[in-house]
Short mmCIF file of C-alpha atoms in Angstrom, two decimals:
data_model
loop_
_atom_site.label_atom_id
_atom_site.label_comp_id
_atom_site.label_asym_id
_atom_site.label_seq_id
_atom_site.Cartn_x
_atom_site.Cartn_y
_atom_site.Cartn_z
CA UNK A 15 2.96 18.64 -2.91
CA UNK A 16 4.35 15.35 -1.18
CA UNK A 17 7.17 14.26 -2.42
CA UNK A 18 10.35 12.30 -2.11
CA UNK A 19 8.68 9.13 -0.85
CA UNK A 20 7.76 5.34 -1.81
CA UNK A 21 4.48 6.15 -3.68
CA UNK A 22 2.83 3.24 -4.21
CA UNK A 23 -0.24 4.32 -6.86
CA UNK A 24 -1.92 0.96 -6.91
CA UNK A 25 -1.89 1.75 -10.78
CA UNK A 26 -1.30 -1.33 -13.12
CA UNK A 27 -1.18 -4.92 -11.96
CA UNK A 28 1.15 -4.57 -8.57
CA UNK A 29 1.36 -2.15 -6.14
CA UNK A 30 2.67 0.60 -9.16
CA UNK A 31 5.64 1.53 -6.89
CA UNK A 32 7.62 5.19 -7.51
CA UNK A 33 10.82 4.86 -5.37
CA UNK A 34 10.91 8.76 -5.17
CA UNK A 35 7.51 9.82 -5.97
CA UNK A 36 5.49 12.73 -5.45
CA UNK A 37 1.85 13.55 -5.58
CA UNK A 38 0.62 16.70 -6.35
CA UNK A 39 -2.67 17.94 -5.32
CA UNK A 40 -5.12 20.87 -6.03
CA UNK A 41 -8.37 21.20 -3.76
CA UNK A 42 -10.01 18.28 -3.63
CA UNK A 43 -8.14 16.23 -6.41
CA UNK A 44 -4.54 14.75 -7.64
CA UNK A 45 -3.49 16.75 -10.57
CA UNK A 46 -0.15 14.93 -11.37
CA UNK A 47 1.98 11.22 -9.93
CA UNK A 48 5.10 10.49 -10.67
CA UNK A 49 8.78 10.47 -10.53
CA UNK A 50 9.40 13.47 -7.64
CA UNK A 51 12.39 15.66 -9.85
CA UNK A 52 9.70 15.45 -12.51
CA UNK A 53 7.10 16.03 -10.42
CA UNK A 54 8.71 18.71 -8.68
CA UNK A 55 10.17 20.73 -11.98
CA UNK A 56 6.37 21.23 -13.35
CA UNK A 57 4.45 22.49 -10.52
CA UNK A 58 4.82 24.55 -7.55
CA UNK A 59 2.61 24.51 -4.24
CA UNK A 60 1.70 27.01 -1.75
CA UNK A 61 2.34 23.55 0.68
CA UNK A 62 5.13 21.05 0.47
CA UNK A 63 4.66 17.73 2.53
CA UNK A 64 8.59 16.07 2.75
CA UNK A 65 7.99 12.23 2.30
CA UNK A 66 11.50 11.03 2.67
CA UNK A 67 11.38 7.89 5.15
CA UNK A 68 7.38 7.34 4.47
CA UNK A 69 5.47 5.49 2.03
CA UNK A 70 2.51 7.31 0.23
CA UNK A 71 -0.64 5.49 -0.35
CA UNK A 72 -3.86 5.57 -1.57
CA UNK A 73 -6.63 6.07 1.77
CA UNK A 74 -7.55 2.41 2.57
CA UNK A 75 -11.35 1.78 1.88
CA UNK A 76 -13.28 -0.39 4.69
CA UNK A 77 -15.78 -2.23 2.38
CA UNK A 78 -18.28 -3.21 5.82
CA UNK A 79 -18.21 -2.01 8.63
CA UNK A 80 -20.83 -1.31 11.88
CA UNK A 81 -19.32 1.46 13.67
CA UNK A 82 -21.83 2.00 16.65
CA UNK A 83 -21.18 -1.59 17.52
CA UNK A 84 -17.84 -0.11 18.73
CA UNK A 85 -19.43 1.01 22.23
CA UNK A 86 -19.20 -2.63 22.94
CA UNK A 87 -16.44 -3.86 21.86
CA UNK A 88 -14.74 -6.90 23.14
CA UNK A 89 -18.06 -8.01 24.41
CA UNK A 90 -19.12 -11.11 22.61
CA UNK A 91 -15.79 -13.08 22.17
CA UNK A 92 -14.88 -16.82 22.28
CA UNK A 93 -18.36 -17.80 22.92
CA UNK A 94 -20.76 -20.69 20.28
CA UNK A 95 -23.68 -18.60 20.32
CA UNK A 96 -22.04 -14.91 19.74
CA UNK A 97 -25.32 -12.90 18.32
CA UNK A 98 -27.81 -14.36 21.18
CA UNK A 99 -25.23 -14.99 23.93
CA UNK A 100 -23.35 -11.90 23.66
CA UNK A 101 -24.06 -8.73 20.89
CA UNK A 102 -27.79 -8.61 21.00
CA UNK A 103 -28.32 -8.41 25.07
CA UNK A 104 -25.26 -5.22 24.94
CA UNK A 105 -26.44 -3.52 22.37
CA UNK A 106 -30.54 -4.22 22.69
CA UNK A 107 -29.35 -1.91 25.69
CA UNK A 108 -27.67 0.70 24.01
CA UNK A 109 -29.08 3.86 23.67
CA UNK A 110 -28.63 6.58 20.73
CA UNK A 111 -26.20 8.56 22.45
CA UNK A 112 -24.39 5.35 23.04
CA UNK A 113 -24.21 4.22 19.40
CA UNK A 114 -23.09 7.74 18.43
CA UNK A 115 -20.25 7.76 20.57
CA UNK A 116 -19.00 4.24 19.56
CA UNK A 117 -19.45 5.44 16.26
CA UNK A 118 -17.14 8.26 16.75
CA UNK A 119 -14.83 6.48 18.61
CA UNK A 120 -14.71 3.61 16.11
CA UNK A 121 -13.96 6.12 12.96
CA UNK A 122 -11.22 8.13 14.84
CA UNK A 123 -9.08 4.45 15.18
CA UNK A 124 -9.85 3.55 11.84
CA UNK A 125 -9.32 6.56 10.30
CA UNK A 126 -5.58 6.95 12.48
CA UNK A 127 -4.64 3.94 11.00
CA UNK A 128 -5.50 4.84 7.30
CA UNK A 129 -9.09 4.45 6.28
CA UNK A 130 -10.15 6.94 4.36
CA UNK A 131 -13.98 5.53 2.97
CA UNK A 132 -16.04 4.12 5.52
CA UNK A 133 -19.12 1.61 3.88
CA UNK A 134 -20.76 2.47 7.36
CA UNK A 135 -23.33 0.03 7.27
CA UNK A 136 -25.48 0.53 10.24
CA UNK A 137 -28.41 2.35 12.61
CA UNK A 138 -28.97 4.70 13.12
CA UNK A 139 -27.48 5.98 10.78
CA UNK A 140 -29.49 9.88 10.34
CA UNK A 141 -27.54 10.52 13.54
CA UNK A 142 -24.23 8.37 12.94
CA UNK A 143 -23.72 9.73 9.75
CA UNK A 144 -23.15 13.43 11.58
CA UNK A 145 -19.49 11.62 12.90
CA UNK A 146 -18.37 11.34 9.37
CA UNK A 147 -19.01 15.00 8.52
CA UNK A 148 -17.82 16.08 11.30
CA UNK A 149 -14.83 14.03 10.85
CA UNK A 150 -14.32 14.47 7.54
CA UNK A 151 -14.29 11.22 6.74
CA UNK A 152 -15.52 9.83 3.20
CA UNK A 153 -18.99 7.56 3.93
CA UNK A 154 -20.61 4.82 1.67
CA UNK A 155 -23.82 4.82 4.17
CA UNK A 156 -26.63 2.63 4.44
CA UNK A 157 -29.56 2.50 6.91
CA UNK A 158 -29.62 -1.18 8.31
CA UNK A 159 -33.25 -2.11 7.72
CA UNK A 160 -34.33 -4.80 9.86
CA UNK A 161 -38.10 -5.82 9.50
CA UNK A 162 -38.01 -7.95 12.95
CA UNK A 163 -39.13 -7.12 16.38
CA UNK A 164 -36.38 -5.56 18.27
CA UNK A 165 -34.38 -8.50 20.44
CA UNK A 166 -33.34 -7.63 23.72
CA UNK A 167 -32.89 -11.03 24.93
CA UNK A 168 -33.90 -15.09 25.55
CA UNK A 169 -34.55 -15.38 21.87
CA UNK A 170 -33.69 -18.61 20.18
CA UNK A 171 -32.51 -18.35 16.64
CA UNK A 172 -34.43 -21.58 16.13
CA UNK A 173 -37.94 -19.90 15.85
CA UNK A 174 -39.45 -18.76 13.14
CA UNK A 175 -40.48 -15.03 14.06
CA UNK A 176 -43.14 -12.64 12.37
CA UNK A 177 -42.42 -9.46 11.22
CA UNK A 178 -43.31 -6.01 12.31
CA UNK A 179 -44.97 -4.12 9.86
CA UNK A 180 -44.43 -0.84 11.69
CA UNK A 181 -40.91 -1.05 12.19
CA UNK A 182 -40.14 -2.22 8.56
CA UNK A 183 -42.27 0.90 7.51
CA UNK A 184 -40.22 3.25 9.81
CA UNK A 185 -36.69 1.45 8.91
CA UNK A 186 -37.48 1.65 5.03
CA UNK A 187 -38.55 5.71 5.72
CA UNK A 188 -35.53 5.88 7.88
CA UNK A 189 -33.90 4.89 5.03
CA UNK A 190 -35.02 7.11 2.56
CA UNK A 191 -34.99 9.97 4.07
CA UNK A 192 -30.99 9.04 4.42
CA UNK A 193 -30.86 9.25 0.72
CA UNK A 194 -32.93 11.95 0.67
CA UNK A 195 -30.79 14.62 2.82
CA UNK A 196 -27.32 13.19 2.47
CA UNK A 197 -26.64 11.43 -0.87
CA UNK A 198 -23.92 13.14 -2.91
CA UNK A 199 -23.39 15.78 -0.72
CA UNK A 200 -20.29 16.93 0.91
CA UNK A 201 -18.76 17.27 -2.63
CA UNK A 202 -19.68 13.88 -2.91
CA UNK A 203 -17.74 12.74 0.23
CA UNK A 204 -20.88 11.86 1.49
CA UNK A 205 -22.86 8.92 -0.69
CA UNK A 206 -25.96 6.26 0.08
CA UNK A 207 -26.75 3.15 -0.37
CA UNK A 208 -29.89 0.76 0.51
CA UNK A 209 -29.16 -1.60 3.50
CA UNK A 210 -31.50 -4.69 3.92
CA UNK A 211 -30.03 -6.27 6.87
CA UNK A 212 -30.24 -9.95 5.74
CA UNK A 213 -33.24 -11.98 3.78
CA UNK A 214 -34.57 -13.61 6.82
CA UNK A 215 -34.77 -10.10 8.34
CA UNK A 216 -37.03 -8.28 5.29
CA UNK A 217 -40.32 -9.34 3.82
CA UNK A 218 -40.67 -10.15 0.57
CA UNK A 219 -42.57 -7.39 0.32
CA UNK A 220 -40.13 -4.91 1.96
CA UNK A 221 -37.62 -6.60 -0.29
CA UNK A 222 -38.81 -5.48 -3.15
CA UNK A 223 -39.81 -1.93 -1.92
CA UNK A 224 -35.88 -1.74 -1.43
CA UNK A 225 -34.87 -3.13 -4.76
CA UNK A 226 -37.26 -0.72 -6.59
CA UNK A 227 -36.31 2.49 -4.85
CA UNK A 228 -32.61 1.25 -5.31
CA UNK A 229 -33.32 1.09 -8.59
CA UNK A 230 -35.50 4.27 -9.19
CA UNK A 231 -32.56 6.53 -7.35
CA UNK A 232 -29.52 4.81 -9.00
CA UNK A 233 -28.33 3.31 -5.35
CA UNK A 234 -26.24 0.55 -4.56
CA UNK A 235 -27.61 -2.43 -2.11
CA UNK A 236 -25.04 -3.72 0.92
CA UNK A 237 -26.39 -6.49 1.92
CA UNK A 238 -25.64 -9.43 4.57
CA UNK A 239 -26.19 -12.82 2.53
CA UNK A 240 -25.70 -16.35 3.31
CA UNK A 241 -23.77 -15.06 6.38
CA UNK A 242 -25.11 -17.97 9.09
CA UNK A 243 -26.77 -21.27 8.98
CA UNK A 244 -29.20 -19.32 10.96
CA UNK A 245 -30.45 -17.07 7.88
CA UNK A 246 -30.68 -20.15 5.83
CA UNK A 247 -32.86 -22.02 8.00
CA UNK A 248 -34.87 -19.40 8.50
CA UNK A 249 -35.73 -18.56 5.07
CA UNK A 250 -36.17 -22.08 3.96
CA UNK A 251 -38.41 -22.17 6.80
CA UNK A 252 -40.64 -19.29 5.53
CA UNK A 253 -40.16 -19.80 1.80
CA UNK A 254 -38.84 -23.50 1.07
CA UNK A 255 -36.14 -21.88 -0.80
CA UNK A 256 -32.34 -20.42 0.30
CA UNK A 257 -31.11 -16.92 0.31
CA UNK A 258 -29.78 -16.72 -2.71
CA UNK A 259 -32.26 -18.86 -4.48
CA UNK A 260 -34.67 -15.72 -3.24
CA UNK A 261 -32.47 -13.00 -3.84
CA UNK A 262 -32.21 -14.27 -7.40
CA UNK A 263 -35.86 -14.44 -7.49
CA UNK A 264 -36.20 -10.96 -6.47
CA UNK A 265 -34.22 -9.47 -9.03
CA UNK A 266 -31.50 -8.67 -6.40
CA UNK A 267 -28.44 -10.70 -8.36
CA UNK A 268 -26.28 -7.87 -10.40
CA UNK A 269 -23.71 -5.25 -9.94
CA UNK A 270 -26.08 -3.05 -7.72
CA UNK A 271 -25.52 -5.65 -5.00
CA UNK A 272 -22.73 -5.56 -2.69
CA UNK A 273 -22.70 -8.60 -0.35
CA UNK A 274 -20.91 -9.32 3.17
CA UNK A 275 -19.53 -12.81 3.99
CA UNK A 276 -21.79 -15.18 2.07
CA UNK A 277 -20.31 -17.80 4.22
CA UNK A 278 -22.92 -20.27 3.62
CA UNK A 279 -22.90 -20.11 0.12
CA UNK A 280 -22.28 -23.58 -2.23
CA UNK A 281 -20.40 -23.36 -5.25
CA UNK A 282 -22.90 -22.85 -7.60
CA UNK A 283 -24.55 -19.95 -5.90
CA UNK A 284 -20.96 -18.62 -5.90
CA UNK A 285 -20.54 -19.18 -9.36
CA UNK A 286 -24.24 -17.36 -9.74
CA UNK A 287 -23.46 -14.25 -7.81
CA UNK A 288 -20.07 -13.55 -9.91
CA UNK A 289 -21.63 -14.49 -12.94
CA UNK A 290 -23.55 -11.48 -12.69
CA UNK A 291 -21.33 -9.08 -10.80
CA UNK A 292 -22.01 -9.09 -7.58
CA UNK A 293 -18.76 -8.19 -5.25
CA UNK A 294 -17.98 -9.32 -1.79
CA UNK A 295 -16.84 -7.80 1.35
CA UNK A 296 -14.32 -10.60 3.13
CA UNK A 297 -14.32 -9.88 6.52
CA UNK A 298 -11.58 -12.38 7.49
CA UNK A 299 -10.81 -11.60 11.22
CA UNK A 300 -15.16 -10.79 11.93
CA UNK A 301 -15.82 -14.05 10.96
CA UNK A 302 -12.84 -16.32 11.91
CA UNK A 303 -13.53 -14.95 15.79
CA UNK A 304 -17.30 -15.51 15.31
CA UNK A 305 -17.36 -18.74 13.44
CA UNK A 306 -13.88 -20.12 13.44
CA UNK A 307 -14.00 -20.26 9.53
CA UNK A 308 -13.23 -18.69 7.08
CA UNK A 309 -15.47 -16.95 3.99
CA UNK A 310 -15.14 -18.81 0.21
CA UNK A 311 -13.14 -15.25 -0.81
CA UNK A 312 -10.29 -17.56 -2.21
CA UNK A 313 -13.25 -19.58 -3.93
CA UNK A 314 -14.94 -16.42 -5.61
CA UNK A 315 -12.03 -14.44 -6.54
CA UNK A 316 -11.33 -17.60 -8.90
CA UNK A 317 -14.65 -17.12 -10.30
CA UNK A 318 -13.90 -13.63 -11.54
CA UNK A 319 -16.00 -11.93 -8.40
CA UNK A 320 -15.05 -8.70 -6.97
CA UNK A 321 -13.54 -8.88 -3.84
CA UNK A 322 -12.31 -6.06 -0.75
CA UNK A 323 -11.74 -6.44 2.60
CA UNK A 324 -13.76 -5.11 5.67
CA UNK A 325 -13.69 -5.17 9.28
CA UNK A 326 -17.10 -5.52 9.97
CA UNK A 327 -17.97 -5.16 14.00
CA UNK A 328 -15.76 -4.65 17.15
CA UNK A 329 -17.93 -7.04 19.21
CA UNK A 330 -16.56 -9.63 16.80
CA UNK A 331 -12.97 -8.60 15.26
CA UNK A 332 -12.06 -6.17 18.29
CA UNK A 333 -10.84 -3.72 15.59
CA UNK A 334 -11.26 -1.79 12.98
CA UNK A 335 -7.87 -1.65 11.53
CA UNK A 336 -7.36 -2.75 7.92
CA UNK A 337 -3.76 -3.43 8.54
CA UNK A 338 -4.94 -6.22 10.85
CA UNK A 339 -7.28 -7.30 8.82
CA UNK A 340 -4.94 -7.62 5.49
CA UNK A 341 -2.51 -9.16 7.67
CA UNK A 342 -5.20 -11.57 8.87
CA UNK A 343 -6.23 -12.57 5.13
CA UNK A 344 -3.36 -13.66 4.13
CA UNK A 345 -1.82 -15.57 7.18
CA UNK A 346 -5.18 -17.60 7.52
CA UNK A 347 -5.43 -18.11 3.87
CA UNK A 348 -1.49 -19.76 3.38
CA UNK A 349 -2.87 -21.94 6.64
CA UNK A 350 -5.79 -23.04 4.79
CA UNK A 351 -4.26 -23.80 1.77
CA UNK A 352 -0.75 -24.77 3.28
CA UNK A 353 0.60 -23.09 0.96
CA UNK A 354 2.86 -20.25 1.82
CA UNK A 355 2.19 -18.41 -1.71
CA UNK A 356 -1.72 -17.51 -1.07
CA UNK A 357 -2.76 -14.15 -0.80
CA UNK A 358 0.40 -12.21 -1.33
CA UNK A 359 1.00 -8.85 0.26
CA UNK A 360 0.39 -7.23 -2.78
CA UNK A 361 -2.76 -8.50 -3.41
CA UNK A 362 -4.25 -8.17 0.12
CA UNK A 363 -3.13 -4.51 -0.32
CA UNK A 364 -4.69 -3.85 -3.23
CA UNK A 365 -7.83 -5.98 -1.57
CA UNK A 366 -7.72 -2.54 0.65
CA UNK A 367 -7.74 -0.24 -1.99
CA UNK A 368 -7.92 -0.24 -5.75
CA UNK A 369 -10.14 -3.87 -5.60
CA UNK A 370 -12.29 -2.45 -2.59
CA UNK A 371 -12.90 0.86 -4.79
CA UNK A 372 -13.76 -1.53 -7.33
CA UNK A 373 -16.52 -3.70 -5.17
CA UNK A 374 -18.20 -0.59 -4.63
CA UNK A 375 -18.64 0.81 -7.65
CA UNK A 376 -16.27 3.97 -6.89
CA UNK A 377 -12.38 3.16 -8.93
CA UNK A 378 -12.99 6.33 -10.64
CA UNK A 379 -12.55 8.84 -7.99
CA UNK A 380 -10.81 6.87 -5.12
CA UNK A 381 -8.48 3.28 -4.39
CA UNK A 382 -5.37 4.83 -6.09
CA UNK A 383 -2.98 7.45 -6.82
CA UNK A 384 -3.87 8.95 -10.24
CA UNK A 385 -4.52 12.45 -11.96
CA UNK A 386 -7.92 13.08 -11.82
CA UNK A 387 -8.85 11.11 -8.52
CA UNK A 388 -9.28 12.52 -5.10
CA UNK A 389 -6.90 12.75 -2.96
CA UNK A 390 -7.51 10.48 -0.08
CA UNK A 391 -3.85 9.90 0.36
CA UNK A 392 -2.00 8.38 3.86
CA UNK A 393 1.42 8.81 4.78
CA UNK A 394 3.39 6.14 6.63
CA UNK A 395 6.63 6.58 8.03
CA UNK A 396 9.34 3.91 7.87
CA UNK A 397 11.48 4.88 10.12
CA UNK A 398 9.90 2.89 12.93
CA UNK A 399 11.04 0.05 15.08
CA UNK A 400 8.59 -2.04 12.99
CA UNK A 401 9.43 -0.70 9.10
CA UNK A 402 12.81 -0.73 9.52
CA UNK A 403 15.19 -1.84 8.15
CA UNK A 404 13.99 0.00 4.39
CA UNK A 405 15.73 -2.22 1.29
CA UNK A 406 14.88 -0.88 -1.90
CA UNK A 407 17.12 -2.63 -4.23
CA UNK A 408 17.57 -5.15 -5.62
CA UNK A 409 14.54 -6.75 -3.04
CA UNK A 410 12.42 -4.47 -1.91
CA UNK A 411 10.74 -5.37 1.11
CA UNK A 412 8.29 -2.26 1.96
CA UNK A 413 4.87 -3.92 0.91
CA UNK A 414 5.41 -7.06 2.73
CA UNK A 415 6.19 -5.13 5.77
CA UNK A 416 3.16 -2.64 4.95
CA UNK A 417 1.13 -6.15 5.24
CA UNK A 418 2.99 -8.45 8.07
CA UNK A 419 4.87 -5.76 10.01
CA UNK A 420 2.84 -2.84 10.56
CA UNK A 421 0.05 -2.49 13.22
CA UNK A 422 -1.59 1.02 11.52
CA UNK A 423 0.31 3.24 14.20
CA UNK A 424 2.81 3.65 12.07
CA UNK A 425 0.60 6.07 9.91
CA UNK A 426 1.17 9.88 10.72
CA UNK A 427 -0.79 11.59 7.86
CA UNK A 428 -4.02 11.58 6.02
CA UNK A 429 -5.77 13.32 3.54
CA UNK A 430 -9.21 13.13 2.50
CA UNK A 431 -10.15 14.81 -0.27
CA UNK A 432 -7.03 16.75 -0.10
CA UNK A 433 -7.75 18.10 3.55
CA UNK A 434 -5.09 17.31 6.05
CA UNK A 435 -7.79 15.38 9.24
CA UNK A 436 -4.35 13.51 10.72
CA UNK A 437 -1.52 14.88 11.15
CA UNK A 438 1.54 14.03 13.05
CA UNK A 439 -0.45 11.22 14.28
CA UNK A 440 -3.40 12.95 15.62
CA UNK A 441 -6.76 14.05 14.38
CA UNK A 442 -7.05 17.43 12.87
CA UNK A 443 -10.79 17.84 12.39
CA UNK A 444 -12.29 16.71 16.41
CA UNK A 445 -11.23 16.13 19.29
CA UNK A 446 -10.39 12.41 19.65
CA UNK A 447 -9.56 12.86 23.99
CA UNK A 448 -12.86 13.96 24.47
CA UNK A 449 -14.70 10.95 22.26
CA UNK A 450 -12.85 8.44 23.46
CA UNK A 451 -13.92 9.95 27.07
CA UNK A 452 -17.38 10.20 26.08
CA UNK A 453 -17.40 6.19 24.63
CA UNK A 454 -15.98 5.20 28.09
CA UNK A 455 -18.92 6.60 30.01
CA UNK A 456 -21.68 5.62 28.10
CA UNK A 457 -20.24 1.97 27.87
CA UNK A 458 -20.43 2.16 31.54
CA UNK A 459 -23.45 3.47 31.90
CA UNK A 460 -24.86 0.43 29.82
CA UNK A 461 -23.07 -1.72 31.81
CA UNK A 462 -24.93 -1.03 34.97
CA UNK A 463 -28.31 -1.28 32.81
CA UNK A 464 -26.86 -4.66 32.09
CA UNK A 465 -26.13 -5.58 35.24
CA UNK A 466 -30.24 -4.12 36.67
CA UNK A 467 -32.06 -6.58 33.89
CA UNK A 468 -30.10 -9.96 35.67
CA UNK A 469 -29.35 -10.87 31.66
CA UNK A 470 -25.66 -11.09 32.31
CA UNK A 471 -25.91 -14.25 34.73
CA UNK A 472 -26.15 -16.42 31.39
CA UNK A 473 -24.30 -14.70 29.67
CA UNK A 474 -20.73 -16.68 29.51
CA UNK A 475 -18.40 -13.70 29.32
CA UNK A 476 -19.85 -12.29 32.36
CA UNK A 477 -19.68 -15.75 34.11
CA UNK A 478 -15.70 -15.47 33.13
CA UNK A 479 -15.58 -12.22 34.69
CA UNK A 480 -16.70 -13.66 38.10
CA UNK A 481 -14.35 -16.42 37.81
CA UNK A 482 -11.30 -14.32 37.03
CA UNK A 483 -10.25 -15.09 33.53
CA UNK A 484 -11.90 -12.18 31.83
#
């Protein structure tokens, strides 16, 4: 039982505030929300959880995210050219063992500061998805499939490159074979989807091998689309058409499809994709670092499209911390529009939560507090330096300091499906010392591989370093 807290159920059109709520939980699931005395008078538990001076909320959901990418992060920042310049040379070094341990070390901050559903979206993924049952974290996964020659580096994003049938046939098996071992298991904490990397990075032919399978096993698609100038010059290149234009083609345009960024989308391919319910992960502070823009969200929430946030890659946004990230939405957005009424804190809130449950096809079981859901529930307290002052009444002022005021440290609890992996501010189910340890020397060991291929001489960040501003 938690009780005696701000529960805020995301229920209903707000945030679905109970001043002194409690939430009661059996195994796995929420058997009753609401008022605590009420609460509190029809059930007993073998476990009460005192809530005074926190607020209770449903576990944040990270609608895209590339946790490996972690091992190097901070490593491709305030540069033009941030794939070829500065991602692709680190990690076409990085071993396994290296993208395992920035995994690991990317869920254990994410989950610390209240992500509870990771839509890990990445490679590879047989072995990263190991981190999330060890962690007990709940996992959306999807193998990245890539059909290209691996990049290491000196390749121009200008050229029009040929596929490699081999690796497409060992991504798509890679793939399946996720599905196969791992898809609703866990007690369903653990779930698939099918992960084309982007249209200019599949064959048609592999395209449609992943939209059939998809559809034969009932599987979502997460998707890049529209995500750089560079993907639509490349496929109009190969096909005389752009990405969504294919896609559409392709049968790929419907709920089953769950697209990142589609930052070079015009409005009527926006109006397409909601038109037949495809949702959107808004990575705000991914892209605004990479690209200095920022994704038509504003434009295709209008439209009726689904919309949640994500974090995407720590190369790009530095972290993977939803509170930054909601934060980051709506401060950029009131900029853009100069309008200081854009993008509420409510609404980027429930962009975290009940909307992201909602892009990915899972409102039924998580993204709120309600009787019959599971109980992915974080605690923060708000008796910090940050929270405080509390006023309830008659302006209450906890959401908008959930959304402007907190950094994510601030959360000491969390529950995923009703098992306690933080507590008093530290993880429960591994031992975060050791990871973080283990993410510091592999990063260094690809370093020095770095430094014996003579890459980093171009590369700008590493030309700062030698000058002294990095």
């Amino acid at each position: 039982m938690i009780h005696g807290g701000y529960v805020l159920t995301m229920e209903g059109p707000g945030s679905g505030m109970i001043p002194n709520g409690a939430v009661a939980i059996r195994g796995d699931s929420i058997v009753a929300v609401g008022p605590a005395p009420e609460i509190l008078k029809q059930y007993s538990a073998h476990r009460y959880v005192d809530a005074h001076d926190h607020a209770v909320l449903p576990g944040l959901i990270d609608c895209h995210i590339h946790t490996s990418n972690a091992i190097v992060r901070g490593g491709s920042q305030d540069i033009a050219k941030w794939m070829y310049s500065g991602v692709l040379p680190l990690l076409s070094l990085a071993e396994t063992e290296d993208l395992v341990a920035g995994s690991m070390l990317n869920i254990i901050e994410a989950v610390k500061k209240g992500t509870t559903t990771f839509c890990d979206y990445d490679f590879p993924m047989l072995e990263l998805i190991k981190n999330h049952i060890a962690a007990g974290t709940r996992v959306v996964a999807a193998e990245m499939i890539n059909g290209l020659p691996t990049v290491t580096y000196g390749v121009e994003d200008t050229a029009l490159r040929e596929f490699d049938t081999a690796r497409e046939n060992k991504k798509f098996s890679d793939a399946v074979r996720l599905v196969e071992k791992y898809h609703q298991t866990y007690n369903g904490r653990i779930t698939c989807m099918m992960g084309p990397q982007a249209s200019e990075m599949c064959s048609v032919p592999l395209l449609k091998e992943i939209r059939s399978y998809a559809e034969k096993m009932n599987l979502g698609i997460h998707m890049h689309v529209a995500q750089s100038p560079r993907e639509t010059r490349q496929v109009m290149q190969r096909y005389g058409k752009r990405p969504v234009e294919l896609l559409d083609e392709l049968g790929y345009l419907d709920r089953r499809l769950h697209t990142a960024h589609i930052t070079e989308t015009t409005a009527a391919e926006r109006a397409l994709l909601a038109e037949r319910g495809v949702s959107m992960a808004l990575c705000t502070g991914s892209i605004g670092i990479i690209n200095g823009e920022i994704p038509p969200a504003q434009d295709y929430m209008a439209l009726a499209g689904r919309v949640g946030l994500g974090t995407d890659q720590a190369p790009g946004n530095n972290c993977n911390n939803l509170f930054n990230e909601m934060k980051f939405t709506s401060i950029l957005h009131k900029v853009k529009n100069t309008d200081p009424t854009s993008f509420p804190a409510w609404k980027v809130l429930r962009m975290a939560t009940i909307e992201a449950a909602q892009c990915m096809g899972m409102e039924e079981s998580v993204g709120s507090l309600r009787a019959g859901k599971k109980a992915d529930v974080v605690l923060v307290a708000l008796d910090t330096p940050a929270m405080s002052p509390v006023l309830a009444w008659p302006v209450r002022n906890i959401v908008p300091n959930l959304v402007y005021s907190a950094s994510g440290s601030e959360v000491d609890t969390v529950l995923i499906d009703g098992a306690f992996v933080v507590e008093n501010g530290r993880m429960r189910t591994i031992d975060e010392d050791a990871e973080i340890k283990r993410a510091n020397r592999c990063a260094q060991l690809l370093c020095q591989r770095l430094e014996a291929t003579g890459w980093e001489k171009d590369m700008p960040l590493a030309g700062w370093t030698r000058e002294g501003y990095y």
